[in-house]
Short mmCIF file of C-alpha atoms and ligand atoms in Angstrom, two decimals:
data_model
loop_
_atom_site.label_atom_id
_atom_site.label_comp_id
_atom_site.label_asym_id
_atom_site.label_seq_id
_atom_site.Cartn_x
_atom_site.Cartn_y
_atom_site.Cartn_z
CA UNK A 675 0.00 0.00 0.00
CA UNK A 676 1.28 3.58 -0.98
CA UNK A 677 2.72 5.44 2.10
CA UNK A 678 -0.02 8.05 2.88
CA UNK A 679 2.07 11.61 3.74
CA UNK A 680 -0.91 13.94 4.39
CA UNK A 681 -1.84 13.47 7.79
CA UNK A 682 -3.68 15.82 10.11
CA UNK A 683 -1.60 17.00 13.09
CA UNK A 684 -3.57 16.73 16.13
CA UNK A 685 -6.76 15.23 17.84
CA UNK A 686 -7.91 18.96 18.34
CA UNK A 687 -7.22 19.36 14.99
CA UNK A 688 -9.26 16.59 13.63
CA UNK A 689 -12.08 17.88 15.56
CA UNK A 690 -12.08 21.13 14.26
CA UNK A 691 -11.87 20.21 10.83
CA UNK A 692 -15.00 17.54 11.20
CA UNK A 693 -16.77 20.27 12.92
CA UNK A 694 -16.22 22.44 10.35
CA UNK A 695 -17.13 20.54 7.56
CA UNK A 696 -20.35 19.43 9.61
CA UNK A 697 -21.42 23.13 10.59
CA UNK A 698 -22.14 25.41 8.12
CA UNK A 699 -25.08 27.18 6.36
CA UNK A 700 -27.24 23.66 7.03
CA UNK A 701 -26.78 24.68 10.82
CA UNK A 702 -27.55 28.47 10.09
CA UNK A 703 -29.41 28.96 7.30
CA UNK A 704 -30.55 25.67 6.21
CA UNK A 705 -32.15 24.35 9.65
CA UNK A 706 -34.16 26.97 11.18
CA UNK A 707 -35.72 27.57 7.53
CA UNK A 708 -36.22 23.69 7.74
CA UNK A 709 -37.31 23.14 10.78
CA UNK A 710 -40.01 26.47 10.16
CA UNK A 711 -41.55 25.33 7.29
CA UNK A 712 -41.86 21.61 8.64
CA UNK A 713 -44.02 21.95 11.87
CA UNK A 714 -40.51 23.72 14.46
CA UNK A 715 -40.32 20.78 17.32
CA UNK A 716 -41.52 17.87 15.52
CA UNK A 717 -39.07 18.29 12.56
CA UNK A 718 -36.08 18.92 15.31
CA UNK A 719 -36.84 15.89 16.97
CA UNK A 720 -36.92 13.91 14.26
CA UNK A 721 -33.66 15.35 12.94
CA UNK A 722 -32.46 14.09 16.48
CA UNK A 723 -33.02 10.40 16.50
CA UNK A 724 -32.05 10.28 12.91
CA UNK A 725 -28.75 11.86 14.00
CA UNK A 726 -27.85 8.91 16.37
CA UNK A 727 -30.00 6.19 14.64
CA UNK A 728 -28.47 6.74 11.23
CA UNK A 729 -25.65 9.99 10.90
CA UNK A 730 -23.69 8.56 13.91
CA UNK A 731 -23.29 4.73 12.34
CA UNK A 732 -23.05 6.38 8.58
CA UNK A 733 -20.02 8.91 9.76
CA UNK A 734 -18.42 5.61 11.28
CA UNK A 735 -18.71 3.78 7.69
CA UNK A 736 -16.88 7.00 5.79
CA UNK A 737 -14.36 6.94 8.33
CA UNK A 738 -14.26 3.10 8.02
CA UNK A 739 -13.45 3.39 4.38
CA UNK A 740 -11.41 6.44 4.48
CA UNK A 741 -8.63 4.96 7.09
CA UNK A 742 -9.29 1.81 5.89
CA UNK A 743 -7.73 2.39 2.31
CA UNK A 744 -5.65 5.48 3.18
CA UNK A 745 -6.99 7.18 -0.35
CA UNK A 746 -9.07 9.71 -2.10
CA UNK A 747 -13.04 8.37 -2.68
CA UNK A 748 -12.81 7.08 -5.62
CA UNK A 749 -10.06 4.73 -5.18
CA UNK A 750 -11.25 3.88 -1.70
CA UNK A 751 -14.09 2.62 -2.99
CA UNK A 752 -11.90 0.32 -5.94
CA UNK A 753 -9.22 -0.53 -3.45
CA UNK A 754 -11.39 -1.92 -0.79
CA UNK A 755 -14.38 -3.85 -3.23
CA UNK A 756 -11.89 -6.12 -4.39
CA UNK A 757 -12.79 -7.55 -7.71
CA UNK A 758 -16.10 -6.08 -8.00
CA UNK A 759 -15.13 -3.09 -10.00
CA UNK A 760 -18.64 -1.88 -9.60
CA UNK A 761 -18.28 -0.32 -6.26
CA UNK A 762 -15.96 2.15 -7.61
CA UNK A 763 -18.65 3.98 -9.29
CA UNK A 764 -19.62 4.89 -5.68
CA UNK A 765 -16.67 7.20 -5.63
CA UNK A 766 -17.95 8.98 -8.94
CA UNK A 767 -21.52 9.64 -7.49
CA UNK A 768 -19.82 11.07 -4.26
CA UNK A 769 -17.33 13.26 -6.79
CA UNK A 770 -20.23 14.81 -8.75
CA UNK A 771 -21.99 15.65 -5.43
CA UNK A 772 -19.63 17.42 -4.12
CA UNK A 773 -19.53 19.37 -6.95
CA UNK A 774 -22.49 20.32 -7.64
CA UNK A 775 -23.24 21.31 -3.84
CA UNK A 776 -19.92 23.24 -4.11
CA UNK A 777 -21.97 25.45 -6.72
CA UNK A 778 -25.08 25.96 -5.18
CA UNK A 779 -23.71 26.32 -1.71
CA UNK A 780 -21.33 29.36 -2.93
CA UNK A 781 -23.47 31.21 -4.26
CA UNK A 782 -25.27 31.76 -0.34
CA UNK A 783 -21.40 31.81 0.86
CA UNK A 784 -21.57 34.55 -1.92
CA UNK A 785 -25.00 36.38 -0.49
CA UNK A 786 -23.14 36.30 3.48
CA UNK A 787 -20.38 38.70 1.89
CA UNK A 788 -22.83 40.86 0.52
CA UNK A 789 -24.70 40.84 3.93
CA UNK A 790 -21.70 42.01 5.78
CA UNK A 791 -21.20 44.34 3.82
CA UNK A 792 -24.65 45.35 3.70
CA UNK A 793 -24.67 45.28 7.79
CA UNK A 794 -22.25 47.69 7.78
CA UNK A 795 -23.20 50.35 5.37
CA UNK A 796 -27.00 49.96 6.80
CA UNK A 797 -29.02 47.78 4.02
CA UNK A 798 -28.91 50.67 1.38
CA UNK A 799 -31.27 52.52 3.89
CA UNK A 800 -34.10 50.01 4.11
CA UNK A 801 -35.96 49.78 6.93
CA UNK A 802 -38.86 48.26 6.85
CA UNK A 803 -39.59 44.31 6.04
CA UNK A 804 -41.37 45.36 2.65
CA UNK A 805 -38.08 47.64 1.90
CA UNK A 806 -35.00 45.00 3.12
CA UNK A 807 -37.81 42.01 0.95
CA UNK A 808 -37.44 44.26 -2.05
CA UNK A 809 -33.57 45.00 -1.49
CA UNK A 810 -33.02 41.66 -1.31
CA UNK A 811 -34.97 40.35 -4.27
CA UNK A 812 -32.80 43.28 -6.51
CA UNK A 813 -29.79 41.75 -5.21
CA UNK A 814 -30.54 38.56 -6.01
CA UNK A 815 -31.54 38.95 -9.13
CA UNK A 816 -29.05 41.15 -10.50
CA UNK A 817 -26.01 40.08 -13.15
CA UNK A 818 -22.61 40.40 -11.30
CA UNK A 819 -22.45 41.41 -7.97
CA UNK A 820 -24.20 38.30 -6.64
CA UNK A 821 -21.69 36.46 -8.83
CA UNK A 822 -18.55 38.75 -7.62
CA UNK A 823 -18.64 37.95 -4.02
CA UNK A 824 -19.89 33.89 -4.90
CA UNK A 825 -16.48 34.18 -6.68
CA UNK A 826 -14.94 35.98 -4.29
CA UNK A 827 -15.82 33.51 -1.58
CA UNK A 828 -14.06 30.86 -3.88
CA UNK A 829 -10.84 32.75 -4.22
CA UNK A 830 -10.81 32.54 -0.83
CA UNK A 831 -11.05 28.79 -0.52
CA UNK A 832 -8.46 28.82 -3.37
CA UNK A 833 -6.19 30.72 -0.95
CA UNK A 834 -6.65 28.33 1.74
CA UNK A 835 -6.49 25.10 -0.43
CA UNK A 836 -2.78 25.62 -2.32
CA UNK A 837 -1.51 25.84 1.30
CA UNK A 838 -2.50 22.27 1.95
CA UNK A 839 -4.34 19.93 4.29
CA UNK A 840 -2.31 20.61 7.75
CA UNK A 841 -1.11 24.31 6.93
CA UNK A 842 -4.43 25.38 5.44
CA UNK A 843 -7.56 23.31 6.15
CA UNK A 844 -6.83 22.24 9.76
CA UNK A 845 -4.97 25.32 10.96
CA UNK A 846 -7.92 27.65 9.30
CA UNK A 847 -10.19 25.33 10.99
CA UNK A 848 -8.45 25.01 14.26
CA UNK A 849 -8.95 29.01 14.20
CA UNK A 850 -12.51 29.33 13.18
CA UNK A 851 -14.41 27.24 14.83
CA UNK A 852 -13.96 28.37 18.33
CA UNK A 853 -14.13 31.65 17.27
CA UNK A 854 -17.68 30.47 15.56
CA UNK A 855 -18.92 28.79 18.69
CA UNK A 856 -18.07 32.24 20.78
CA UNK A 857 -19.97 34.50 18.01
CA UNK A 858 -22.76 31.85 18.66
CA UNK A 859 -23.19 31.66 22.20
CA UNK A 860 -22.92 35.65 22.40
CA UNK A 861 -25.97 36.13 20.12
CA UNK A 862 -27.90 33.07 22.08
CA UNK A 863 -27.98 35.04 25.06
CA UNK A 864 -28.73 38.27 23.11
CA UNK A 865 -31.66 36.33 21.54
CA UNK A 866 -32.86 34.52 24.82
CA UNK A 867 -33.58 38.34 26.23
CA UNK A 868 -35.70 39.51 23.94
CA UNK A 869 -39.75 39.98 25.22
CA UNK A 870 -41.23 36.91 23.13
CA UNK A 871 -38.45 34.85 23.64
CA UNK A 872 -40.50 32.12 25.10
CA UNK A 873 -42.71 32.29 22.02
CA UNK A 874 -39.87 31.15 19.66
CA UNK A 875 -38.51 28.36 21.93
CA UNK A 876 -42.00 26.97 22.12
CA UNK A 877 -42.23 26.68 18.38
CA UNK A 878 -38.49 25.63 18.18
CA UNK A 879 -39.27 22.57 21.73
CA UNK A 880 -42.92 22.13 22.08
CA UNK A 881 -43.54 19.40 19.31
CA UNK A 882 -46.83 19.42 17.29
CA UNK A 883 -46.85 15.33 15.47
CA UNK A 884 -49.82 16.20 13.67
CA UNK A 885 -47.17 17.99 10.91
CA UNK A 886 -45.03 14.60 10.47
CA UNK A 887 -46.01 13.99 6.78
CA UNK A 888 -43.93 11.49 4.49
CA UNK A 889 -42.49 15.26 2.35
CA UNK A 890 -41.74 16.37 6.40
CA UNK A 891 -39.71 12.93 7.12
CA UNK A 892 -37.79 12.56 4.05
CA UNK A 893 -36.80 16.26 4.14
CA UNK A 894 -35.74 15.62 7.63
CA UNK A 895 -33.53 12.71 6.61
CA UNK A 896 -32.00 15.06 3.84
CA UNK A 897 -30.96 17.37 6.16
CA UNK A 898 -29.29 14.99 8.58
CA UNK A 899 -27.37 13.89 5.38
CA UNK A 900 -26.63 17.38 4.43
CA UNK A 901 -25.83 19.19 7.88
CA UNK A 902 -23.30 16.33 8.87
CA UNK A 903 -21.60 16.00 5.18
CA UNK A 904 -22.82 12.69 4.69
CA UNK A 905 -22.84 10.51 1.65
CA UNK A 906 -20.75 12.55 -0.83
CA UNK A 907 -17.52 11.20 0.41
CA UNK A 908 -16.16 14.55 2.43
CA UNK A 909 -15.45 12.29 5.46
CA UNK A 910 -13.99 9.40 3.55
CA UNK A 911 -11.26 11.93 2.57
CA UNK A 912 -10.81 13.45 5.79
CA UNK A 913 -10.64 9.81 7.34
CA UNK A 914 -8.05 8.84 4.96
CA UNK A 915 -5.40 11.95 6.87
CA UNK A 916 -6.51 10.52 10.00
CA UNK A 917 -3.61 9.21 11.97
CA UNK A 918 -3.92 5.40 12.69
CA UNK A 919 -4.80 6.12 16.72
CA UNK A 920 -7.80 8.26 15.80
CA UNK A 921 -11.23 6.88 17.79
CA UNK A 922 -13.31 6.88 15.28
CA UNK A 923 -16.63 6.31 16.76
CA UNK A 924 -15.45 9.42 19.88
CA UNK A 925 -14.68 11.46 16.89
CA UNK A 926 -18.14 10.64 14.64
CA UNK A 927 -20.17 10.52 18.07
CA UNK A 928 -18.81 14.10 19.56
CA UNK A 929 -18.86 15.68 15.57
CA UNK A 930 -22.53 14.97 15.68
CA UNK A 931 -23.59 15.95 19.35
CA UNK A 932 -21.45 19.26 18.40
CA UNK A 933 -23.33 19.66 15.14
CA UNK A 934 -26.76 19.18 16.85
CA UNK A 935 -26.18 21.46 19.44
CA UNK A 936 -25.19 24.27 16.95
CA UNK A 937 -28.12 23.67 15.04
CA UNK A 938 -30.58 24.33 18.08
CA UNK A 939 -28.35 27.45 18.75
CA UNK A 940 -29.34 28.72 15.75
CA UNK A 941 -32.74 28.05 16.04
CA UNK A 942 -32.54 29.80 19.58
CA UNK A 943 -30.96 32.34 17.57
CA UNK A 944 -33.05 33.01 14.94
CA UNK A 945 -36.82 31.85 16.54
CA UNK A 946 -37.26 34.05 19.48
CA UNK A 947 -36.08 37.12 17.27
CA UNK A 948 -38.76 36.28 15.01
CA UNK A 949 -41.60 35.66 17.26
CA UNK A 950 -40.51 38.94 18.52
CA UNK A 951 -40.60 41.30 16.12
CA UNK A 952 -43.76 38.98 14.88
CA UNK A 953 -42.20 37.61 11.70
CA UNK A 954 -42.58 34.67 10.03
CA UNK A 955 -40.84 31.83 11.03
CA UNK A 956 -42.23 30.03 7.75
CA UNK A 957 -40.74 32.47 5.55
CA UNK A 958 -37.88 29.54 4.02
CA UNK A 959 -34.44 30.23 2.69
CA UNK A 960 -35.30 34.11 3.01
CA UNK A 961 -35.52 33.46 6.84
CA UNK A 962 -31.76 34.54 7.38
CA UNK A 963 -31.48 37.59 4.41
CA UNK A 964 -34.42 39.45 5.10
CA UNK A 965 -36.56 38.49 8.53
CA UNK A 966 -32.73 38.97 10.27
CA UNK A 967 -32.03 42.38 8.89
CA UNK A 968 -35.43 43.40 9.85
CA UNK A 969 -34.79 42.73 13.43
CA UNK A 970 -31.57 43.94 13.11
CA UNK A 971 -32.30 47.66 12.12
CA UNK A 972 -34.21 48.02 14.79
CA UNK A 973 -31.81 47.22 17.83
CA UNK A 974 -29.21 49.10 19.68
CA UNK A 975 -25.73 48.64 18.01
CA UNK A 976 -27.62 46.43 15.23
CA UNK A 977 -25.08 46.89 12.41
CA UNK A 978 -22.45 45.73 14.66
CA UNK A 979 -24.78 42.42 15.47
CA UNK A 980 -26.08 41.85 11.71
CA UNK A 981 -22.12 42.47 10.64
CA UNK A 982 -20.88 39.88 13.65
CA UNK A 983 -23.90 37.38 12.48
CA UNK A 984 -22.74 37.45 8.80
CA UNK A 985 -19.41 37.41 9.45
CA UNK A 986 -20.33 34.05 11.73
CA UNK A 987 -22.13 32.65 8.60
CA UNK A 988 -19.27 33.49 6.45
CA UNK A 989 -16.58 31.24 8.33
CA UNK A 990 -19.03 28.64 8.84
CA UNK A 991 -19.61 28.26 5.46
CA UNK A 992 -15.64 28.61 4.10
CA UNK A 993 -14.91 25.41 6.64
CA UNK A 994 -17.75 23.43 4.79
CA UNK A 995 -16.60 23.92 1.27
CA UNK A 996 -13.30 23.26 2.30
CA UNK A 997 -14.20 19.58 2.52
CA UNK A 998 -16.28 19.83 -0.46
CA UNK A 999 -13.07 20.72 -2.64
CA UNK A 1000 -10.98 18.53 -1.04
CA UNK A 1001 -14.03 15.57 -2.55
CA UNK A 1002 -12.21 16.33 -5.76
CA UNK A 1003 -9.11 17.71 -5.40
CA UNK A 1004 -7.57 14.64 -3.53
CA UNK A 1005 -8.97 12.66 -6.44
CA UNK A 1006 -7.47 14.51 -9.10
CA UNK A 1007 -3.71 14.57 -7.09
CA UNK A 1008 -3.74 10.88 -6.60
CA UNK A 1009 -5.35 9.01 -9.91
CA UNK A 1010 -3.75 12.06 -11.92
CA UNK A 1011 -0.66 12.93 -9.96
CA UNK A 1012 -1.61 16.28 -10.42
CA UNK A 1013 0.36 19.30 -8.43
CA UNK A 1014 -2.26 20.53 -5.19
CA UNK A 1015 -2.26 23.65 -7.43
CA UNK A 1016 -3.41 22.10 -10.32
CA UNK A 1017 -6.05 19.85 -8.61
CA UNK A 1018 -7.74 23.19 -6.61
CA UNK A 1019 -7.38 25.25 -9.66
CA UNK A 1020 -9.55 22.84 -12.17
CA UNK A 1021 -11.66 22.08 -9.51
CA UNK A 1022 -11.77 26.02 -9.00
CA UNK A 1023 -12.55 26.67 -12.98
CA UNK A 1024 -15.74 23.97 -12.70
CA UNK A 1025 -17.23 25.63 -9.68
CA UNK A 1026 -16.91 28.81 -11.12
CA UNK A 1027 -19.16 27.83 -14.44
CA UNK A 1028 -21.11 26.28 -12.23
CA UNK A 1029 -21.75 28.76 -9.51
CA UNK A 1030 -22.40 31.29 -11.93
CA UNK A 1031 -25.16 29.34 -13.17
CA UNK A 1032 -26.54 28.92 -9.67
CA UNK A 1033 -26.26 32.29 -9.25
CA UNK A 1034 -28.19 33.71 -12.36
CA UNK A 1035 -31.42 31.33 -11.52
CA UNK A 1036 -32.33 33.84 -9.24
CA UNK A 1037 -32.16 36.53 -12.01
CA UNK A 1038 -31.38 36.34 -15.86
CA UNK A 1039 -31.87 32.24 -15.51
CA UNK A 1040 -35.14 32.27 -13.43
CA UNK A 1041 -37.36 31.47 -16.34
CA UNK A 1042 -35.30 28.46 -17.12
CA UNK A 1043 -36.64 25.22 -15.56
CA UNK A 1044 -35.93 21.53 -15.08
CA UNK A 1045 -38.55 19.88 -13.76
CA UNK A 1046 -40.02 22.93 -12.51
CA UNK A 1047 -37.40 23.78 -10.82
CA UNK A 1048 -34.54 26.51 -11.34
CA UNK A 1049 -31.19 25.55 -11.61
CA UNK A 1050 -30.39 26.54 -8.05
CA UNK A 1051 -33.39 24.31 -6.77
CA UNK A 1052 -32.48 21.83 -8.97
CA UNK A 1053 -28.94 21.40 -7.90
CA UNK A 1054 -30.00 21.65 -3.84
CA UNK A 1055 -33.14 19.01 -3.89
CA UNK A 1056 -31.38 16.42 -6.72
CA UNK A 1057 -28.47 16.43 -4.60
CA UNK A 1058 -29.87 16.51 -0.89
CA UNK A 1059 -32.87 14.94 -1.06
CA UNK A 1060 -31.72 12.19 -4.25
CA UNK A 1061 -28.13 11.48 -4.59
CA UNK A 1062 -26.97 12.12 -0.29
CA UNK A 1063 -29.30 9.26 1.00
CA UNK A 1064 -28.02 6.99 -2.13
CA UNK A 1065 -24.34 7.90 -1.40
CA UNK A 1066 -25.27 6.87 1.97
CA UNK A 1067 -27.35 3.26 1.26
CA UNK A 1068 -24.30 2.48 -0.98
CA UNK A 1069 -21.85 3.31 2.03
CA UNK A 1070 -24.24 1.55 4.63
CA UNK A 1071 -23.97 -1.31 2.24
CA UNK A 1072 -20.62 -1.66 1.25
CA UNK A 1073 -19.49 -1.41 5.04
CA UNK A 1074 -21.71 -3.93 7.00
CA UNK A 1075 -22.10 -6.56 3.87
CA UNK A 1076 -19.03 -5.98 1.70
CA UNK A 1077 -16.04 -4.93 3.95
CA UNK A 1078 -14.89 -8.00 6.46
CA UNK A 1079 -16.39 -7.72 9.72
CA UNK A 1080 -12.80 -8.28 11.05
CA UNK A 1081 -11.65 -4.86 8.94
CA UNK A 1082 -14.62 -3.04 10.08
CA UNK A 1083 -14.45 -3.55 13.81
CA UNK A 1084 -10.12 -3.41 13.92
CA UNK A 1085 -10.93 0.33 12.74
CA UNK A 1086 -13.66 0.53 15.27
CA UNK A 1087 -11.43 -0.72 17.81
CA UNK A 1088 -8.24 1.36 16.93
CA UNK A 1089 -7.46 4.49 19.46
CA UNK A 1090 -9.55 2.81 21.97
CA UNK A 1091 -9.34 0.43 25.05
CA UNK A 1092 -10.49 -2.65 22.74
CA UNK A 1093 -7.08 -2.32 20.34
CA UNK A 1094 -5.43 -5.66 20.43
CA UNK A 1095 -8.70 -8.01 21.30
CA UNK A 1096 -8.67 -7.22 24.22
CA UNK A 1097 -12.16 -8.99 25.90
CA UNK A 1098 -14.70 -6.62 25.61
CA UNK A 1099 -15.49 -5.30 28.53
CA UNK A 1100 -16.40 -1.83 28.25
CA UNK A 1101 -19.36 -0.42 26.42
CA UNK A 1102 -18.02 0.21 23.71
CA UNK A 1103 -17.79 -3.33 22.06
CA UNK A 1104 -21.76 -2.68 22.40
CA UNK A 1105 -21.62 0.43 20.68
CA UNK A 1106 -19.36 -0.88 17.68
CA UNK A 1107 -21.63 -3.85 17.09
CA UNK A 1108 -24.83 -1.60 17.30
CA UNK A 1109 -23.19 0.14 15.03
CA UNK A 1110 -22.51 -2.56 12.54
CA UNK A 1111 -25.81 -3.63 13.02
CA UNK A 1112 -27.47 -0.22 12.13
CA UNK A 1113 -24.81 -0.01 8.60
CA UNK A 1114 -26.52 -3.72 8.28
CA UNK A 1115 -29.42 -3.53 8.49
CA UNK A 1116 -31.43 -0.56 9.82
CA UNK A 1117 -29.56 2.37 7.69
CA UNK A 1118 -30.69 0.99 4.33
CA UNK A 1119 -34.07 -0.03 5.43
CA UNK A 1120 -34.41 3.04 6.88
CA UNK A 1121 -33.10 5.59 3.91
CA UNK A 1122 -34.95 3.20 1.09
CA UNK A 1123 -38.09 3.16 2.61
CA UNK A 1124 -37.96 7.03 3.99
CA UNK A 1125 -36.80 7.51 0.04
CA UNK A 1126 -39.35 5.73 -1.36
CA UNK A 1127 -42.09 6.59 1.00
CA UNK A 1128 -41.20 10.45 0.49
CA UNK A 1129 -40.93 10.21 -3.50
CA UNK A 1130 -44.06 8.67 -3.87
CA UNK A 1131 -46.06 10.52 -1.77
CA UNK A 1132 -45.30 14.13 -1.53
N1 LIG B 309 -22.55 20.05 6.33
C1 LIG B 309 -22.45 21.28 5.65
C2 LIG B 309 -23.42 22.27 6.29
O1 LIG B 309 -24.15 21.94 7.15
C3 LIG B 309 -22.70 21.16 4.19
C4 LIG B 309 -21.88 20.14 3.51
C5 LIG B 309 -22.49 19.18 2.74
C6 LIG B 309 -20.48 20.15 3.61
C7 LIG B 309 -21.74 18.22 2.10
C8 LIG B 309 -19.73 19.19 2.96
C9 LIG B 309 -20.36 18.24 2.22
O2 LIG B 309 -23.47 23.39 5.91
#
């Protein structure tokens, strides 16, 4: 087996780069519009069990494959299926996930700029929710300065990229994410003080079931799959620079709890604020560009808060496409032997075209539909909602029924007090065969018939 020379430094380090994949604009901006339009409590605590039931054992899997062959997705997927060749076609679907999220998700990376910006020189002067609606909507929709800063935002991952997996991803991320969690606990208590706060944590805690249709659960599995980076092949490739005394299911089990917990901060950011200033918690992926800046303009030192929230979106979001580009770019450096330059800059060129695209749906482009949808939609539901939960069958699959169960559980076991065979005593010989058992058997019952169920009846 080829040597593997990229390696992430530290346990600390590994942490902060899994959060930072993990939490992003699916924590943000993704969940509390989510979790609004699907019924507040019920959706949440359905996005909870599915988080342990199914993210927690699916992380494991990635990781499984990812140490396991030491190699970018593709070839992990060749490398470890043996003789069927078949399995490496996995490692495609993962590849053209990643890129197409990489152009949708830019292109809000791209709107977080403007919003800072925005913040800062007061929202052009708007004021009022019809005003900061219609200030939005000309942003939007206009040729190149939604565009420039989606660009923009991908220079900067550029930046970070060239300088490598240790220098740039995991030191940027080491950096960023406590900062992140800071800016996030400051604005939870800011939120938690405001008169209808109670309001907004009873829509966000106090669960109605009656909401829980088949659309509700299926959009609820897609955004377990989305928030934690799952079945595109982002944590193979992390897991393949983990060192060899990594604890994998510590790592996947405190990445998850971590990326829950931001995700109800949000929501205890953003619902209480609404109720508030009696908004609408329904109003979908608007909920953070124009119900925010509405509350915003009318608090003391708001610029300085909208600025600080943007700026908090901003970072969360660079961390998540980090991981996205890295889908590719450790692809194209190991089949290809291309230079890291050369791998981030062609991956840079294709997200480019394809942000663009993204971009002008919401203006020039908006009359052109697939499906009904606009490119922008297109790109978010076929990948989240489609090819995710397939990615993540196919992993479930290849790890409890392909992989040896003696490969699966020496990962399991590695970094922990099992290494060696040692009896099992502790729990966590339980945990590693529950979670065999859920890649077995309950995972792909559980995303084909939540698939299925949700396709056919919307
Ligand atoms: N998990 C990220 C978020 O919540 C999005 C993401 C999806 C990142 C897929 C990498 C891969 O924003």
């Amino acid at each position: 087996m080829k040597e593997k020379k990229t390696q992430f430094a530290s346990r600390l380090g590994v942490i902060a780069v899994m959060v930072g994949t993990a939490v992003g604009l699916g924590n943000i901006w993704r969940f509390p519009y989510e979790a609004g339009a699907n019924g507040g409590a019920a959706f949440m605590l359905l996005n909870f069990v599915l988080v342990f039931l199914l993210g927690v054992p699916l992380i494991c899997g990635e990781f499984i494959i990812g140490r396991g062959s030491g190699v970018n997705v593709r070839q992990a997927f060749a490398r470890l299926g043996g003789k069927n060749r078949g399995w490496g076609l996995v490692g495609y679907i993962g590849i053209a996930s990643s890129v197409l999220i990489l152009s949708f998700y830019s292109v809000i990376a791209g709107w977080t700029i403007e919003y800072f910006v925005e913040s800062i020189t007061g929202f052009s002067g708007a004021t009022t929710t019809v005003e900061l609606h219609e200030n939005f909507e000309r942003f939007v929709s206009s040729d190149w300065r939604p565009v420039m800063w989606t660009w923009i935002f991908l220079g900067c991952n550029f930046l970070i990229l060239i300088r490598g997996v240790q220098k740039g991803i995991e030191r940027l991320s080491s950096i960023f994410m406590p900062v992140l969690f800071l800016l996030l606990i400051v604005f939870c208590i800011h939120s938690l003080m405001l008169p209808e706060a109670g309001e907004g944590l009873k829509f966000l805690f106090a669960p109605d079931f009656s909401c829980l249709t088949p659309k509700v659960v299926l959009s609820a599995m897609g955004q377990v799959f989305f928030s934690l980076s799952l079945g595109l092949g982002a944590l193979i490739t992390y897991a393949s620079y983990f060192k060899q005394e990594t604890p994998l299911v510590k790592t996947a089990a405190v990445t998850a709890i971590l990326d829950l917990l931001i995700a109800i901060l949000a929501g205890v950011i953003i619902f209480p604020a609404v109720f508030s200033f009696h908004q609408e918690p329904t109003a979908g992926p608007r909920l953070v560009f124009e119900v925010l800046p509405s509350i915003f303009v009318g608090m003391p030192y708001g610029q300085v808060w909208a600025a600080l929230f943007f700026l908090l979106l901003f970072l969360a979001s660079l961390t998540s496409t980090l991981s996205m580009f890295e889908i590719f770019v450790a692809y194209l450096e190991q089949e290809f032997g291309l230079s890291r330059f050369k791998a981030v800059s062609v991956n840079l060129l294709i997200a480019l075209v394809l942000s663009a695209l993204c971009s002008a749906s919401f203006g020039t482009l908006s009359g052109f539909r697939i499906f009904g949808l606009t490119i922008f939609e297109l790109f978010d539901n076929f990948t989240s909602n489609i090819l995710l939960p397939i990615g993540g069958l196919l992993i479930a699959l290849f790890v409890g029924w392909k992989l040896p169960k003696s490969l699966v559980m020496k990962e399991l076991e590695k970094g922990t007090r099992l290494q060696g065979g040692a009896p099992g005593r502790s729990g966590s010989s339980f945990v590693n065969e529950a979670i065999l058992l859920s890649l077995r058997y309950f995972a792909p019952l559980c995303i084909l018939l939540i698939f299925l169920w949700g396709l056919l009846k919307p």
